[in-house]
Amino acid sequence: MLFNFPEERNRIEYKSQVPDDFEETVVALLNYSEGGEIYVGIDDKAKAIVGVENLDLVQRQITDRIKNNIRPHTLGLFDILIEKIDSVGVIKVVVSSGIDKPYYLRRKGMSPEGCFIRIGSSNQHMTKEQIEAMYAKRIPLHLSNMRSPRQNLAFKQLEIYYSEQKLKFNDEFLASLDLLDNGGRFNYAAYLLADENGVSIKVAKYAGTTKVDLVENEEYGYRCLITATNRVLEKLRVENKTFAKVTAQKRLERQMVDELALKEAVINAIVHNDYSREVPPVVEIFSDRITITSYGGLPQGLSRENFFRCRSMPRNRELMRVFKDVDLVEQLGSGMSRILDVYDQSIFTFEDNFLIVSFPFAEGFTLPHGNVNGNGTEEVILNCVRQNPKFTLEKIAENTGFSKRTVSRQMKTLQEAGIIRRVGSSKTGYWEFIQE
């Protein structure tokens, strides 16, 4: 079957089948600044889609060859996908540019015979000088070689997430996830994924557009990073309220921020954060935007241009692998694509040590019932009370997702403003609206 795919070039290569020198191409793409893609089942010379006979078997074989025959570890740096082109099954191998360059063939070592680089559409042996220059730029600290500050770690939460995906989890699996250092001790990746740790993600909420009036300051963490991520996402689902706009034709409704783009930005910040300085990501909710800040800036070797091209260079390949296993990440670079499908590049701010993404609220849209004091907290609470005036402060907190302290403070403000009052006792009474 003839096809009309782009010509082979720096980032794309076609193979009719998996050749003996397949790993050379993977090494070359790992060492290339933009990574790349390899299609198996496409004959470039004949311009034809020949397909792959046993897709699952070949997929497993490719995975084993990359994992076993290339060093340093490639965990989290590649995806192997099955695609259908005109009903013919082919395999697409997505290779990310690695941060532990130079990568090399295990049997050849870090030598000109074992190291390759992509030049045009071909793989070239690297010179000794190129190898030395690339090695000198290697980032010395990352999760795999940072020892966990605690060694008595448990992984019951992580085990639950893996069992939900019908994946085995045992002592050998910890090693295969690269959660142990060369001495067999837990590394920092293991620490982040353990049931208990000292890392927390802060979610702060402000009444206005600046940090002057802090409304809430919640910590999500001190536990498995997967659990902390899910808790942050749950919090943002509560905060990401639906706004409305009435036009001549109809009433339009939209969330403050696109839900999928917001989720991807949070996950990207957590997965790619530089934890070597023990600075976790921060989420801040203002009256006009949601801002997510991760520490570390862009990974070394990844330019802004390639960042916006959705080129993936995972800073923490161990976390990338686990987040992908539990379905929080789909494939390399997909998260950025989803964000840029909805927002333009101006929402990103690059600093030497920080990467900031700021999502503006939908323009022209307002909360359906007004907005007390310039933020949405009171309106959410008032809507909850409208639904059931007999709710106690505890029930309001439970149904809105706010802390009891926040609910108590906001209800006091509303009572002082003459908007609402309590009739009867705190347990058996009810709320009455004085004005609407």
Coordinates of C-alpha atoms in Angstrom, one line a residue:
M1 CA 0.0 0.0 0.0
L2 CA 1.5 3.3 -1.1
F3 CA 1.7 6.2 1.5
N4 CA 2.4 9.9 1.4
F5 CA 4.4 10.4 4.6
P6 CA 7.0 13.1 5.2
E7 CA 10.5 12.3 3.9
E8 CA 13.0 10.8 6.4
R9 CA 14.9 13.6 8.2
N10 CA 16.5 14.4 11.6
R11 CA 13.5 13.4 13.6
I12 CA 11.7 10.7 11.5
E13 CA 12.9 7.3 10.3
Y14 CA 11.0 4.5 8.6
K15 CA 11.8 0.8 8.9
S16 CA 10.0 -2.0 7.1
Q17 CA 10.9 -4.3 10.0
V18 CA 13.1 -4.1 13.1
P19 CA 16.7 -4.3 11.9
D20 CA 19.7 -5.6 13.8
D21 CA 21.0 -2.0 14.2
F22 CA 17.7 -0.7 15.5
E23 CA 19.3 0.4 18.8
E24 CA 21.7 2.7 16.9
T25 CA 18.8 4.8 15.7
V26 CA 17.3 5.0 19.2
V27 CA 20.7 6.1 20.6
A28 CA 21.1 8.7 17.9
L29 CA 17.7 10.2 18.7
L30 CA 18.3 10.1 22.5
N31 CA 21.5 12.1 21.9
Y32 CA 19.7 14.5 19.4
S33 CA 18.4 17.7 20.9
E34 CA 14.9 17.1 19.7
G35 CA 14.5 13.3 20.0
G36 CA 12.4 11.8 17.2
E37 CA 10.1 9.0 15.9
I38 CA 10.7 5.6 14.3
Y39 CA 8.0 4.0 12.3
V40 CA 8.2 0.2 11.9
G41 CA 6.1 -1.3 9.1
I42 CA 6.8 1.4 6.5
D43 CA 9.1 0.8 3.6
D44 CA 10.5 4.3 2.8
K45 CA 12.3 3.2 -0.4
A46 CA 9.2 1.5 -1.9
K47 CA 7.0 4.3 -0.5
A48 CA 4.7 1.6 0.9
I49 CA 3.0 0.6 4.1
V50 CA 3.9 -3.1 4.7
G51 CA 2.6 -3.4 8.2
V52 CA 3.7 -5.5 11.2
E53 CA 2.5 -9.1 11.4
N54 CA 2.5 -9.6 15.2
L55 CA 2.1 -6.1 16.7
D56 CA 2.1 -7.1 20.4
L57 CA 5.1 -9.4 20.0
V58 CA 7.2 -6.8 18.1
Q59 CA 6.2 -4.1 20.6
R60 CA 7.5 -6.2 23.5
Q61 CA 10.7 -7.1 21.6
I62 CA 11.4 -3.4 20.9
T63 CA 10.8 -2.5 24.5
D64 CA 13.2 -5.2 25.7
R65 CA 15.9 -4.2 23.3
I66 CA 15.8 -0.6 24.2
K67 CA 15.8 -1.3 28.0
N68 CA 18.5 -3.9 27.9
N69 CA 20.9 -2.7 25.2
I70 CA 21.2 1.0 25.8
R71 CA 22.8 2.9 28.6
P72 CA 22.2 5.1 30.7
H73 CA 18.8 3.9 31.6
T74 CA 16.1 5.0 29.1
L75 CA 13.2 4.5 31.5
G76 CA 10.5 7.2 30.8
L77 CA 12.3 8.4 27.6
F78 CA 10.4 6.4 25.0
D79 CA 6.9 5.3 24.1
I80 CA 5.9 2.4 21.8
L81 CA 2.5 2.9 20.2
I82 CA 0.5 0.8 17.8
E83 CA -1.1 2.8 15.0
K84 CA -3.5 2.0 12.2
I85 CA -2.7 3.6 8.8
D86 CA -5.4 2.8 6.2
S87 CA -6.3 -0.2 8.4
V88 CA -2.8 -1.5 8.4
G89 CA -1.0 -1.9 11.8
V90 CA 2.3 -0.2 12.2
I91 CA 4.5 0.6 15.3
K92 CA 5.5 4.1 16.2
V93 CA 8.4 4.5 18.6
V94 CA 8.6 8.0 20.1
V95 CA 12.0 8.8 21.5
S96 CA 12.6 11.8 23.8
S97 CA 15.9 13.7 24.0
G98 CA 17.6 12.5 27.2
I99 CA 19.3 14.5 29.9
D100 CA 22.0 11.9 30.6
K101 CA 23.8 12.3 27.3
P102 CA 25.7 10.7 25.7
Y103 CA 23.6 7.5 25.4
Y104 CA 25.4 4.5 24.0
L105 CA 25.2 0.8 23.1
R106 CA 25.7 -1.2 26.2
R107 CA 28.0 -3.7 24.5
K108 CA 30.2 -1.0 22.9
G109 CA 30.4 1.3 25.9
M110 CA 30.7 5.1 25.9
S111 CA 33.0 5.1 22.9
P112 CA 32.9 6.3 19.2
E113 CA 31.8 2.7 18.3
G114 CA 28.9 2.9 20.8
C115 CA 27.7 6.5 20.6
F116 CA 25.7 7.9 17.7
I117 CA 24.2 11.2 16.8
R118 CA 21.5 12.2 14.2
I119 CA 22.8 14.1 11.2
G120 CA 20.2 14.6 8.6
S121 CA 18.4 11.3 8.0
S122 CA 21.3 9.2 9.1
N123 CA 23.0 8.0 12.2
Q124 CA 26.7 9.0 12.6
H125 CA 29.3 7.7 15.0
M126 CA 30.2 10.5 17.5
T127 CA 33.8 11.5 17.8
K128 CA 35.7 11.2 21.1
E129 CA 35.6 15.0 21.4
Q130 CA 31.9 15.1 20.9
I131 CA 31.4 12.5 23.6
E132 CA 33.5 14.3 26.1
A133 CA 31.8 17.7 25.4
M134 CA 28.3 16.1 25.8
Y135 CA 29.3 14.2 28.9
A136 CA 30.6 17.5 30.5
K137 CA 27.1 19.0 30.1
R138 CA 25.4 16.1 31.8
I139 CA 23.3 17.1 34.8
P140 CA 25.0 15.5 37.9
L141 CA 22.0 15.3 40.1
H142 CA 18.7 13.6 39.3
L143 CA 16.3 11.4 41.2
S144 CA 17.9 8.1 40.5
N145 CA 21.3 9.0 42.0
M146 CA 19.9 11.1 44.9
R147 CA 19.6 8.9 48.0
S148 CA 16.3 8.9 49.8
P149 CA 16.6 10.7 53.2
R150 CA 14.6 7.7 54.6
Q151 CA 15.1 4.0 53.9
N152 CA 12.2 2.5 55.8
L153 CA 9.8 3.2 52.9
A154 CA 6.4 1.6 52.2
F155 CA 4.5 1.7 48.9
K156 CA 1.0 0.5 49.6
Q157 CA -0.6 3.5 47.8
L158 CA 1.6 2.9 44.7
E159 CA 0.7 -0.8 44.8
I160 CA -3.0 0.1 44.7
Y161 CA -2.6 2.4 41.7
Y162 CA -0.7 -0.4 39.9
S163 CA -3.2 -3.1 40.8
E164 CA -6.0 -0.8 39.4
Q165 CA -4.1 -1.0 36.1
K166 CA -3.7 -4.8 36.5
L167 CA 0.1 -4.4 36.8
K168 CA 2.2 -6.5 39.2
F169 CA 4.0 -4.8 42.0
N170 CA 6.7 -6.5 44.0
D171 CA 10.3 -6.0 45.2
E172 CA 11.7 -6.8 41.7
F173 CA 9.3 -4.2 40.3
L174 CA 10.8 -1.5 42.5
A175 CA 14.2 -2.2 40.8
S176 CA 12.7 -2.3 37.3
L177 CA 11.1 1.2 38.0
D178 CA 14.6 2.4 38.9
L179 CA 13.7 3.3 42.5
L180 CA 16.9 1.8 43.8
D181 CA 20.4 3.2 43.6
N182 CA 23.5 1.2 42.6
G183 CA 23.9 0.0 46.2
G184 CA 20.3 -1.3 46.3
R185 CA 19.1 1.5 48.5
F186 CA 16.0 3.6 47.9
N187 CA 16.6 6.8 45.8
Y188 CA 14.8 10.1 45.8
A189 CA 12.3 8.9 43.2
A190 CA 11.3 6.1 45.6
Y191 CA 11.0 8.7 48.4
L192 CA 8.6 10.8 46.4
L193 CA 6.4 7.8 45.6
A194 CA 6.4 6.3 49.1
D195 CA 3.4 6.3 51.4
E196 CA 5.1 9.0 53.6
N197 CA 7.6 11.7 52.7
G198 CA 8.4 15.3 53.5
V199 CA 7.3 16.8 50.2
S200 CA 4.1 18.8 49.8
I201 CA 2.4 20.7 47.0
K202 CA 1.0 24.0 48.1
V203 CA -2.3 25.4 46.8
A204 CA -2.9 29.0 47.8
K205 CA -6.0 31.0 47.1
Y206 CA -6.2 34.8 47.1
A207 CA -9.2 37.2 47.2
G208 CA -7.9 39.5 44.5
T209 CA -5.4 39.6 41.7
T210 CA -2.3 40.0 44.0
K211 CA -1.0 38.0 47.0
V212 CA -2.1 40.6 49.5
D213 CA -5.3 38.9 50.8
L214 CA -4.7 35.2 51.3
V215 CA -7.9 33.3 51.6
E216 CA -6.7 29.7 51.8
N217 CA -3.3 28.0 52.0
E218 CA -3.6 24.2 51.7
E219 CA -0.9 21.6 51.6
Y220 CA -1.3 18.4 49.5
G221 CA 1.4 15.9 50.1
Y222 CA 3.6 14.2 52.6
R223 CA 2.4 11.0 50.9
C224 CA 2.8 9.2 47.5
L225 CA 3.2 11.9 44.8
I226 CA 0.5 10.1 42.8
T227 CA -2.0 10.6 45.7
A228 CA -0.9 14.2 46.1
T229 CA -1.4 14.9 42.4
N230 CA -4.9 13.5 42.5
R231 CA -5.8 15.6 45.6
V232 CA -4.5 18.7 43.9
L233 CA -6.6 17.9 40.7
E234 CA -9.7 17.3 42.9
K235 CA -9.2 20.6 44.6
L236 CA -8.9 22.4 41.2
R237 CA -12.0 20.7 39.9
V238 CA -13.9 22.3 42.8
E239 CA -12.3 25.7 42.3
N240 CA -12.7 25.7 38.5
K241 CA -16.3 26.9 38.6
T242 CA -18.6 27.4 35.6
F243 CA -19.1 31.0 34.4
A244 CA -21.9 32.3 32.3
K245 CA -22.4 34.9 29.5
V246 CA -25.8 35.9 28.0
T247 CA -25.8 36.7 24.3
A248 CA -28.6 37.8 22.1
Q249 CA -29.1 34.3 20.9
K250 CA -28.5 32.1 24.0
R251 CA -26.8 31.7 27.4
L252 CA -23.3 30.4 27.2
E253 CA -21.5 28.6 30.0
R254 CA -17.8 27.9 30.3
Q255 CA -15.4 26.9 33.1
M256 CA -13.0 29.5 34.3
V257 CA -10.1 27.5 32.8
D258 CA -10.1 24.7 30.3
E259 CA -10.2 21.6 32.5
L260 CA -8.0 19.3 30.4
A261 CA -5.4 22.0 29.8
L262 CA -5.3 22.8 33.5
K263 CA -4.9 19.1 34.4
E264 CA -2.0 18.7 31.9
A265 CA -0.2 21.8 33.3
V266 CA -0.5 20.5 36.8
I267 CA 0.8 17.1 35.9
N268 CA 3.7 18.6 33.8
A269 CA 4.7 20.8 36.7
I270 CA 4.8 17.9 39.1
V271 CA 6.5 15.4 36.8
H272 CA 9.2 17.8 35.5
N273 CA 9.9 19.7 38.7
D274 CA 13.5 19.8 39.8
Y275 CA 13.3 18.2 43.3
S276 CA 17.1 18.3 43.8
R277 CA 16.7 21.5 45.8
E278 CA 13.6 20.2 47.6
V279 CA 11.4 23.0 46.1
P280 CA 8.0 21.5 45.1
P281 CA 5.5 23.0 42.6
V282 CA 3.0 25.7 43.8
V283 CA -0.5 26.3 42.5
E284 CA -2.0 29.8 43.1
I285 CA -5.6 30.8 42.5
F286 CA -6.3 34.5 42.0
S287 CA -9.6 36.2 41.2
D288 CA -8.7 36.4 37.5
R289 CA -6.3 33.5 36.9
I290 CA -4.8 30.2 38.1
T291 CA -1.0 30.1 38.1
I292 CA 1.2 27.0 38.4
T293 CA 4.9 27.3 39.1
S294 CA 7.5 24.6 38.9
Y295 CA 11.1 24.8 40.0
G296 CA 14.1 24.2 37.6
G297 CA 13.1 26.1 34.5
L298 CA 13.6 24.3 31.2
P299 CA 15.7 21.1 31.3
Q300 CA 19.3 21.7 30.0
G301 CA 19.4 21.3 26.3
L302 CA 15.7 22.0 25.7
S303 CA 15.2 25.4 23.9
R304 CA 12.0 27.4 24.1
E305 CA 11.4 26.8 20.5
N306 CA 11.5 23.0 21.0
F307 CA 9.4 23.4 24.1
F308 CA 6.6 25.0 22.1
R309 CA 7.0 22.3 19.4
C310 CA 6.0 19.8 22.2
R311 CA 9.4 18.1 22.1
S312 CA 9.7 16.1 25.3
M313 CA 12.8 15.9 27.5
P314 CA 11.7 14.4 30.8
R315 CA 13.7 15.8 33.7
N316 CA 12.5 13.0 35.9
R317 CA 12.2 9.9 33.7
E318 CA 11.4 7.7 36.8
L319 CA 8.3 9.8 37.6
M320 CA 7.4 10.0 33.9
R321 CA 7.3 6.2 33.7
V322 CA 5.2 5.7 36.8
F323 CA 2.7 8.5 35.9
K324 CA 2.4 6.9 32.5
D325 CA 1.8 3.5 34.0
V326 CA -1.1 4.7 36.2
D327 CA -2.6 6.7 33.2
L328 CA -1.9 10.2 34.5
V329 CA 0.3 10.7 31.4
E330 CA -0.6 9.3 28.0
Q331 CA 2.5 9.8 25.8
L332 CA 5.6 12.0 25.6
G333 CA 4.7 15.6 24.7
S334 CA 1.0 15.0 24.6
G335 CA 0.3 17.3 27.6
M336 CA 1.8 20.4 26.0
S337 CA -0.1 19.7 22.8
R338 CA -3.4 19.8 24.7
I339 CA -2.5 23.1 26.4
L340 CA -1.5 24.8 23.2
D341 CA -4.6 23.6 21.5
V342 CA -6.6 26.0 23.7
Y343 CA -4.1 28.7 24.9
D344 CA -1.3 30.6 23.1
Q345 CA 2.3 30.7 24.2
S346 CA 1.9 33.9 26.1
I347 CA 0.6 32.0 29.2
F348 CA 4.1 30.7 29.8
T349 CA 6.8 32.6 31.6
F350 CA 10.4 31.4 31.6
E351 CA 12.8 32.3 34.4
D352 CA 16.3 31.0 35.2
N353 CA 15.0 28.7 37.9
F354 CA 11.2 28.6 37.4
L355 CA 8.7 27.8 34.7
I356 CA 5.3 29.5 35.3
V357 CA 2.1 28.9 33.4
S358 CA -0.8 31.3 34.1
F359 CA -4.3 30.5 32.9
P360 CA -6.5 33.6 32.6
F361 CA -10.2 33.2 33.4
A362 CA -12.6 33.1 30.5
E363 CA -13.2 36.8 29.3
G364 CA -16.7 38.2 29.3
F365 CA -18.0 35.4 31.6
T366 CA -19.2 35.9 35.1
L367 CA -20.5 33.8 38.0
P368 CA -24.2 33.2 37.4
H369 CA -25.4 34.8 40.7
G370 CA -22.9 37.6 41.1
N371 CA -19.6 37.7 42.9
V372 CA -19.3 38.9 46.5
N373 CA -16.1 40.8 47.4
G374 CA -14.5 40.1 44.0
N375 CA -13.9 36.4 44.5
G376 CA -16.0 33.2 44.0
T377 CA -15.6 31.7 47.4
E378 CA -18.6 33.3 48.9
E379 CA -20.8 32.6 45.9
V380 CA -20.0 28.9 46.1
I381 CA -20.8 28.9 49.8
L382 CA -24.1 30.8 49.2
N383 CA -25.1 28.4 46.5
C384 CA -24.5 25.5 48.9
V385 CA -26.7 27.2 51.5
R386 CA -29.4 27.9 49.0
Q387 CA -29.6 24.2 48.2
N388 CA -29.9 23.3 51.9
P389 CA -30.4 26.1 54.5
K390 CA -30.0 23.6 57.3
F391 CA -26.4 22.8 56.5
T392 CA -24.0 23.2 59.4
L393 CA -20.5 24.7 58.8
E394 CA -19.1 21.2 58.7
K395 CA -21.6 20.2 56.0
I396 CA -20.9 23.3 54.0
A397 CA -17.2 22.6 54.1
E398 CA -17.8 19.0 53.1
N399 CA -19.9 20.0 50.1
T400 CA -17.8 22.9 48.8
G401 CA -14.3 21.4 49.4
F402 CA -13.3 24.4 51.5
S403 CA -11.8 24.0 54.9
K404 CA -14.1 24.6 57.9
R405 CA -11.9 27.6 58.9
T406 CA -12.5 29.2 55.5
V407 CA -16.3 28.5 55.6
S408 CA -16.5 30.0 59.1
R409 CA -14.6 33.1 58.1
Q410 CA -16.7 33.6 55.0
M411 CA -20.0 33.1 56.8
K412 CA -19.0 35.6 59.4
T413 CA -18.2 38.1 56.7
L414 CA -21.6 37.5 55.0
Q415 CA -23.5 37.9 58.2
E416 CA -21.7 41.2 59.0
A417 CA -22.5 42.4 55.5
G418 CA -26.2 41.7 56.2
I419 CA -26.6 39.2 53.5
I420 CA -27.4 36.1 55.6
R421 CA -28.2 35.3 59.2
R422 CA -28.4 32.2 61.4
V423 CA -31.7 31.3 62.9
G424 CA -31.6 29.0 65.9
S425 CA -28.6 27.0 67.2
S426 CA -25.5 26.0 65.2
K427 CA -26.6 22.4 65.0
T428 CA -30.4 22.5 64.7
G429 CA -31.0 25.9 63.2
Y430 CA -31.0 27.1 59.6
W431 CA -29.7 29.9 57.4
E432 CA -31.9 32.7 56.3
F433 CA -31.2 35.2 53.4
I434 CA -31.7 38.8 54.4
Q435 CA -30.9 40.1 50.9
E436 CA -30.2 38.5 47.5

